[in-house]
Amino acid sequence: MAVQPTFAELLAKCQRSAVHLEMRDGYMLDDPNYLAWRNGERPVPGSRPEWAHPWYEMVGAVISRGGSVRRARIVSEPISDYVRFEYDTTDVCNITAGEAVRWLPRRQASDLPLPGNDYWLFDDGIVLFNHFDGEGNATFRDTSSDPAVVELCRHAFEAVWQRAIPHHEYRPA
């Protein structure tokens, strides 16, 4: 069995585009940043929290090479606490890093063909699937460069992106 490249390795090699489709309503509910948010800590608009600095560096490297990083989130409404946390931290984490982020209410995605797992697609050539247990904990990742899988993920992301609402326009229910 071949060794799977890590997310960081794939993003470091990315030249043109990295897209991420998130379809769950909760992830890693024991994340210290989420727990701090649940305890009332909120990001300061315009700040660059220390915990996000590695993300700024990784995304910034793609942007500096002329690439783009886009993230689309399919969410149930009313949104979960975890999705509210993501929404509240998107400006200081994702947008500040250089990502474009959009939100699609799940009821507007019913007729879209979507892969069964969240994924990253790098340079329209390799897909990194993220697998989670029922509680949102990451269990493993695997990659595919199969042209049919890449095309499914590329098409799914673009279909979601077309319908999705830009972060600064989205008002969660």
PDB file of C-alpha atoms in Angstrom:
ATOM      1  CA  MET A   1       0.000   0.000   0.000  1.00  0.00           C
ATOM      2  CA  ALA A   2       1.389   3.365  -1.042  1.00  0.00           C
ATOM      3  CA  VAL A   3       1.942   6.068   1.554  1.00  0.00           C
ATOM      4  CA  GLN A   4      -0.750   8.738   1.295  1.00  0.00           C
ATOM      5  CA  PRO A   5       0.481  12.334   1.002  1.00  0.00           C
ATOM      6  CA  THR A   6      -0.563  14.575   3.861  1.00  0.00           C
ATOM      7  CA  PHE A   7      -2.884  17.518   3.450  1.00  0.00           C
ATOM      8  CA  ALA A   8       0.023  19.911   4.067  1.00  0.00           C
ATOM      9  CA  GLU A   9       2.093  18.214   1.350  1.00  0.00           C
ATOM     10  CA  LEU A  10      -0.741  18.404  -1.170  1.00  0.00           C
ATOM     11  CA  LEU A  11      -1.444  22.062  -0.421  1.00  0.00           C
ATOM     12  CA  ALA A  12       2.279  22.881  -0.603  1.00  0.00           C
ATOM     13  CA  LYS A  13       2.402  21.423  -4.129  1.00  0.00           C
ATOM     14  CA  CYS A  14      -0.773  23.178  -5.251  1.00  0.00           C
ATOM     15  CA  GLN A  15      -0.156  25.646  -8.060  1.00  0.00           C
ATOM     16  CA  ARG A  16      -3.539  26.771  -9.433  1.00  0.00           C
ATOM     17  CA  SER A  17      -6.450  25.893  -7.205  1.00  0.00           C
ATOM     18  CA  ALA A  18      -7.488  24.133  -4.050  1.00  0.00           C
ATOM     19  CA  VAL A  19     -11.194  23.700  -3.383  1.00  0.00           C
ATOM     20  CA  HIS A  20     -12.783  22.254  -0.274  1.00  0.00           C
ATOM     21  CA  LEU A  21     -16.345  20.966   0.079  1.00  0.00           C
ATOM     22  CA  GLU A  22     -17.668  20.561   3.614  1.00  0.00           C
ATOM     23  CA  MET A  23     -20.975  18.757   4.080  1.00  0.00           C
ATOM     24  CA  ARG A  24     -21.186  17.954   7.815  1.00  0.00           C
ATOM     25  CA  ASP A  25     -22.867  19.959  10.569  1.00  0.00           C
ATOM     26  CA  GLY A  26     -20.146  19.243  13.113  1.00  0.00           C
ATOM     27  CA  TYR A  27     -16.469  18.391  13.272  1.00  0.00           C
ATOM     28  CA  MET A  28     -14.057  17.592  16.100  1.00  0.00           C
ATOM     29  CA  LEU A  29     -16.324  18.735  18.905  1.00  0.00           C
ATOM     30  CA  ASP A  30     -13.377  18.531  21.302  1.00  0.00           C
ATOM     31  CA  ASP A  31     -11.391  21.151  19.322  1.00  0.00           C
ATOM     32  CA  PRO A  32     -10.011  23.644  21.886  1.00  0.00           C
ATOM     33  CA  ASN A  33     -10.963  26.596  19.657  1.00  0.00           C
ATOM     34  CA  TYR A  34     -14.553  25.367  19.416  1.00  0.00           C
ATOM     35  CA  LEU A  35     -14.700  24.746  23.159  1.00  0.00           C
ATOM     36  CA  ALA A  36     -13.376  28.261  23.846  1.00  0.00           C
ATOM     37  CA  TRP A  37     -16.033  29.662  21.500  1.00  0.00           C
ATOM     38  CA  ARG A  38     -18.725  27.644  23.331  1.00  0.00           C
ATOM     39  CA  ASN A  39     -17.450  29.222  26.557  1.00  0.00           C
ATOM     40  CA  GLY A  40     -18.072  32.693  25.153  1.00  0.00           C
ATOM     41  CA  GLU A  41     -14.771  33.624  23.506  1.00  0.00           C
ATOM     42  CA  ARG A  42     -15.432  35.359  20.198  1.00  0.00           C
ATOM     43  CA  PRO A  43     -12.965  36.432  17.517  1.00  0.00           C
ATOM     44  CA  VAL A  44     -12.154  40.108  17.362  1.00  0.00           C
ATOM     45  CA  PRO A  45     -12.983  41.432  13.874  1.00  0.00           C
ATOM     46  CA  GLY A  46      -9.785  42.192  11.993  1.00  0.00           C
ATOM     47  CA  SER A  47      -7.648  40.140  14.356  1.00  0.00           C
ATOM     48  CA  ARG A  48      -5.245  37.377  13.392  1.00  0.00           C
ATOM     49  CA  PRO A  49      -5.573  34.785  16.169  1.00  0.00           C
ATOM     50  CA  GLU A  50      -2.406  32.890  17.002  1.00  0.00           C
ATOM     51  CA  TRP A  51      -4.113  29.529  16.434  1.00  0.00           C
ATOM     52  CA  ALA A  52      -4.771  30.441  12.782  1.00  0.00           C
ATOM     53  CA  HIS A  53      -1.195  31.468  11.871  1.00  0.00           C
ATOM     54  CA  PRO A  54      -0.236  28.071  10.374  1.00  0.00           C
ATOM     55  CA  TRP A  55      -3.332  28.288   8.169  1.00  0.00           C
ATOM     56  CA  TYR A  56      -2.435  31.827   7.061  1.00  0.00           C
ATOM     57  CA  GLU A  57       1.000  30.561   6.020  1.00  0.00           C
ATOM     58  CA  MET A  58      -0.258  27.523   4.101  1.00  0.00           C
ATOM     59  CA  VAL A  59      -3.003  29.368   2.231  1.00  0.00           C
ATOM     60  CA  GLY A  60      -0.795  32.408   1.734  1.00  0.00           C
ATOM     61  CA  ALA A  61       1.796  30.258  -0.034  1.00  0.00           C
ATOM     62  CA  VAL A  62      -0.806  29.078  -2.567  1.00  0.00           C
ATOM     63  CA  ILE A  63      -2.030  32.637  -3.100  1.00  0.00           C
ATOM     64  CA  SER A  64       1.529  33.932  -3.545  1.00  0.00           C
ATOM     65  CA  ARG A  65       2.037  31.381  -6.350  1.00  0.00           C
ATOM     66  CA  GLY A  66      -1.004  32.820  -8.133  1.00  0.00           C
ATOM     67  CA  GLY A  67      -3.369  30.072  -7.004  1.00  0.00           C
ATOM     68  CA  SER A  68      -6.758  30.298  -5.364  1.00  0.00           C
ATOM     69  CA  VAL A  69      -8.325  28.574  -2.371  1.00  0.00           C
ATOM     70  CA  ARG A  70     -12.115  28.246  -2.246  1.00  0.00           C
ATOM     71  CA  ARG A  71     -14.289  26.600   0.399  1.00  0.00           C
ATOM     72  CA  ALA A  72     -17.985  25.763   0.136  1.00  0.00           C
ATOM     73  CA  ARG A  73     -20.057  24.617   3.087  1.00  0.00           C
ATOM     74  CA  ILE A  74     -23.382  22.806   2.739  1.00  0.00           C
ATOM     75  CA  VAL A  75     -25.242  23.402   6.004  1.00  0.00           C
ATOM     76  CA  SER A  76     -28.491  22.415   7.644  1.00  0.00           C
ATOM     77  CA  GLU A  77     -30.692  25.265   8.826  1.00  0.00           C
ATOM     78  CA  PRO A  78     -31.190  26.208  11.516  1.00  0.00           C
ATOM     79  CA  ILE A  79     -27.429  25.817  11.777  1.00  0.00           C
ATOM     80  CA  SER A  80     -25.741  23.716  14.455  1.00  0.00           C
ATOM     81  CA  ASP A  81     -23.579  25.223  17.199  1.00  0.00           C
ATOM     82  CA  TYR A  82     -20.487  23.994  15.386  1.00  0.00           C
ATOM     83  CA  VAL A  83     -21.503  25.628  12.103  1.00  0.00           C
ATOM     84  CA  ARG A  84     -22.196  28.862  14.035  1.00  0.00           C
ATOM     85  CA  PHE A  85     -18.618  28.605  15.361  1.00  0.00           C
ATOM     86  CA  GLU A  86     -17.358  28.166  11.781  1.00  0.00           C
ATOM     87  CA  TYR A  87     -19.434  31.124  10.657  1.00  0.00           C
ATOM     88  CA  ASP A  88     -18.175  33.300  13.519  1.00  0.00           C
ATOM     89  CA  THR A  89     -14.524  32.455  12.798  1.00  0.00           C
ATOM     90  CA  THR A  90     -14.604  32.488   8.973  1.00  0.00           C
ATOM     91  CA  ASP A  91     -13.551  36.141   8.681  1.00  0.00           C
ATOM     92  CA  VAL A  92     -10.533  35.933  10.991  1.00  0.00           C
ATOM     93  CA  CYS A  93      -9.420  32.485   9.857  1.00  0.00           C
ATOM     94  CA  ASN A  94     -10.432  31.689   6.280  1.00  0.00           C
ATOM     95  CA  ILE A  95     -11.047  35.084   4.681  1.00  0.00           C
ATOM     96  CA  THR A  96      -7.997  36.683   6.321  1.00  0.00           C
ATOM     97  CA  ALA A  97      -5.878  33.789   5.033  1.00  0.00           C
ATOM     98  CA  GLY A  98      -7.016  34.519   1.464  1.00  0.00           C
ATOM     99  CA  GLU A  99      -9.779  31.962   0.971  1.00  0.00           C
ATOM    100  CA  ALA A 100     -13.091  32.636  -0.715  1.00  0.00           C
ATOM    101  CA  VAL A 101     -15.925  31.039   1.283  1.00  0.00           C
ATOM    102  CA  ARG A 102     -19.535  30.361   0.356  1.00  0.00           C
ATOM    103  CA  TRP A 103     -22.474  28.765   2.168  1.00  0.00           C
ATOM    104  CA  LEU A 104     -25.263  26.636   0.705  1.00  0.00           C
ATOM    105  CA  PRO A 105     -28.331  25.751   2.766  1.00  0.00           C
ATOM    106  CA  ARG A 106     -28.759  21.968   2.508  1.00  0.00           C
ATOM    107  CA  ARG A 107     -32.335  22.274   1.202  1.00  0.00           C
ATOM    108  CA  GLN A 108     -30.892  23.930  -1.926  1.00  0.00           C
ATOM    109  CA  ALA A 109     -28.532  21.006  -2.609  1.00  0.00           C
ATOM    110  CA  SER A 110     -31.073  18.179  -2.867  1.00  0.00           C
ATOM    111  CA  ASP A 111     -30.781  17.788  -6.638  1.00  0.00           C
ATOM    112  CA  LEU A 112     -26.974  17.977  -6.797  1.00  0.00           C
ATOM    113  CA  PRO A 113     -24.876  14.833  -7.292  1.00  0.00           C
ATOM    114  CA  LEU A 114     -22.366  14.925  -4.436  1.00  0.00           C
ATOM    115  CA  PRO A 115     -19.611  12.562  -3.267  1.00  0.00           C
ATOM    116  CA  GLY A 116     -20.267  10.767   0.003  1.00  0.00           C
ATOM    117  CA  ASN A 117     -17.461  12.505   1.902  1.00  0.00           C
ATOM    118  CA  ASP A 118     -15.951  15.936   2.395  1.00  0.00           C
ATOM    119  CA  TYR A 119     -12.927  16.517   0.211  1.00  0.00           C
ATOM    120  CA  TRP A 120     -10.210  18.785  -1.048  1.00  0.00           C
ATOM    121  CA  LEU A 121      -9.455  18.908  -4.788  1.00  0.00           C
ATOM    122  CA  PHE A 122      -5.987  20.144  -5.735  1.00  0.00           C
ATOM    123  CA  ASP A 123      -5.236  21.533  -9.205  1.00  0.00           C
ATOM    124  CA  ASP A 124      -8.102  19.488 -10.682  1.00  0.00           C
ATOM    125  CA  GLY A 125      -5.836  16.457 -10.402  1.00  0.00           C
ATOM    126  CA  ILE A 126      -5.972  14.832  -6.979  1.00  0.00           C
ATOM    127  CA  VAL A 127      -8.769  14.486  -4.446  1.00  0.00           C
ATOM    128  CA  LEU A 128      -8.173  14.124  -0.736  1.00  0.00           C
ATOM    129  CA  PHE A 129     -11.233  12.610   0.957  1.00  0.00           C
ATOM    130  CA  ASN A 130     -11.751  13.291   4.656  1.00  0.00           C
ATOM    131  CA  HIS A 131     -13.534  10.557   6.599  1.00  0.00           C
ATOM    132  CA  PHE A 132     -15.225  11.188   9.957  1.00  0.00           C
ATOM    133  CA  ASP A 133     -17.032   9.126  12.552  1.00  0.00           C
ATOM    134  CA  GLY A 134     -20.578   9.940  13.665  1.00  0.00           C
ATOM    135  CA  GLU A 135     -19.291  12.439  16.232  1.00  0.00           C
ATOM    136  CA  GLY A 136     -17.278  14.411  13.649  1.00  0.00           C
ATOM    137  CA  ASN A 137     -13.850  13.071  14.595  1.00  0.00           C
ATOM    138  CA  ALA A 138     -11.454  12.525  11.722  1.00  0.00           C
ATOM    139  CA  THR A 139     -10.860   8.823  11.208  1.00  0.00           C
ATOM    140  CA  PHE A 140      -8.700   8.723   8.082  1.00  0.00           C
ATOM    141  CA  ARG A 141      -7.964  10.340   4.736  1.00  0.00           C
ATOM    142  CA  ASP A 142      -7.435   8.826   1.351  1.00  0.00           C
ATOM    143  CA  THR A 143      -6.608  10.201  -2.062  1.00  0.00           C
ATOM    144  CA  SER A 144      -7.676   9.524  -5.613  1.00  0.00           C
ATOM    145  CA  SER A 145      -6.404  10.735  -8.946  1.00  0.00           C
ATOM    146  CA  ASP A 146      -8.882   8.580 -10.881  1.00  0.00           C
ATOM    147  CA  PRO A 147     -10.166  10.895 -13.659  1.00  0.00           C
ATOM    148  CA  ALA A 148     -13.814   9.929 -13.021  1.00  0.00           C
ATOM    149  CA  VAL A 149     -13.512  10.684  -9.293  1.00  0.00           C
ATOM    150  CA  VAL A 150     -11.702  13.964  -9.957  1.00  0.00           C
ATOM    151  CA  GLU A 151     -14.397  14.980 -12.446  1.00  0.00           C
ATOM    152  CA  LEU A 152     -17.205  14.074 -10.011  1.00  0.00           C
ATOM    153  CA  CYS A 153     -15.601  16.216  -7.307  1.00  0.00           C
ATOM    154  CA  ARG A 154     -14.805  19.086  -9.667  1.00  0.00           C
ATOM    155  CA  HIS A 155     -18.351  19.129 -11.027  1.00  0.00           C
ATOM    156  CA  ALA A 156     -19.923  18.815  -7.552  1.00  0.00           C
ATOM    157  CA  PHE A 157     -17.871  21.676  -6.158  1.00  0.00           C
ATOM    158  CA  GLU A 158     -18.639  24.001  -9.063  1.00  0.00           C
ATOM    159  CA  ALA A 159     -22.368  23.197  -8.870  1.00  0.00           C
ATOM    160  CA  VAL A 160     -22.379  23.995  -5.146  1.00  0.00           C
ATOM    161  CA  TRP A 161     -20.248  27.121  -5.683  1.00  0.00           C
ATOM    162  CA  GLN A 162     -22.675  28.491  -8.295  1.00  0.00           C
ATOM    163  CA  ARG A 163     -25.635  28.200  -5.912  1.00  0.00           C
ATOM    164  CA  ALA A 164     -23.863  29.084  -2.693  1.00  0.00           C
ATOM    165  CA  ILE A 165     -24.005  32.455  -0.988  1.00  0.00           C
ATOM    166  CA  PRO A 166     -20.767  34.420  -0.470  1.00  0.00           C
ATOM    167  CA  HIS A 167     -19.775  34.560   3.194  1.00  0.00           C
ATOM    168  CA  HIS A 168     -20.389  38.288   3.625  1.00  0.00           C
ATOM    169  CA  GLU A 169     -23.923  37.924   2.213  1.00  0.00           C
ATOM    170  CA  TYR A 170     -24.965  34.755   4.036  1.00  0.00           C
ATOM    171  CA  ARG A 171     -27.174  35.190   7.097  1.00  0.00           C
ATOM    172  CA  PRO A 172     -27.531  31.836   8.859  1.00  0.00           C
ATOM    173  CA  ALA A 173     -30.967  30.732   9.940  1.00  0.00           C
TER     174      ALA A 173
END
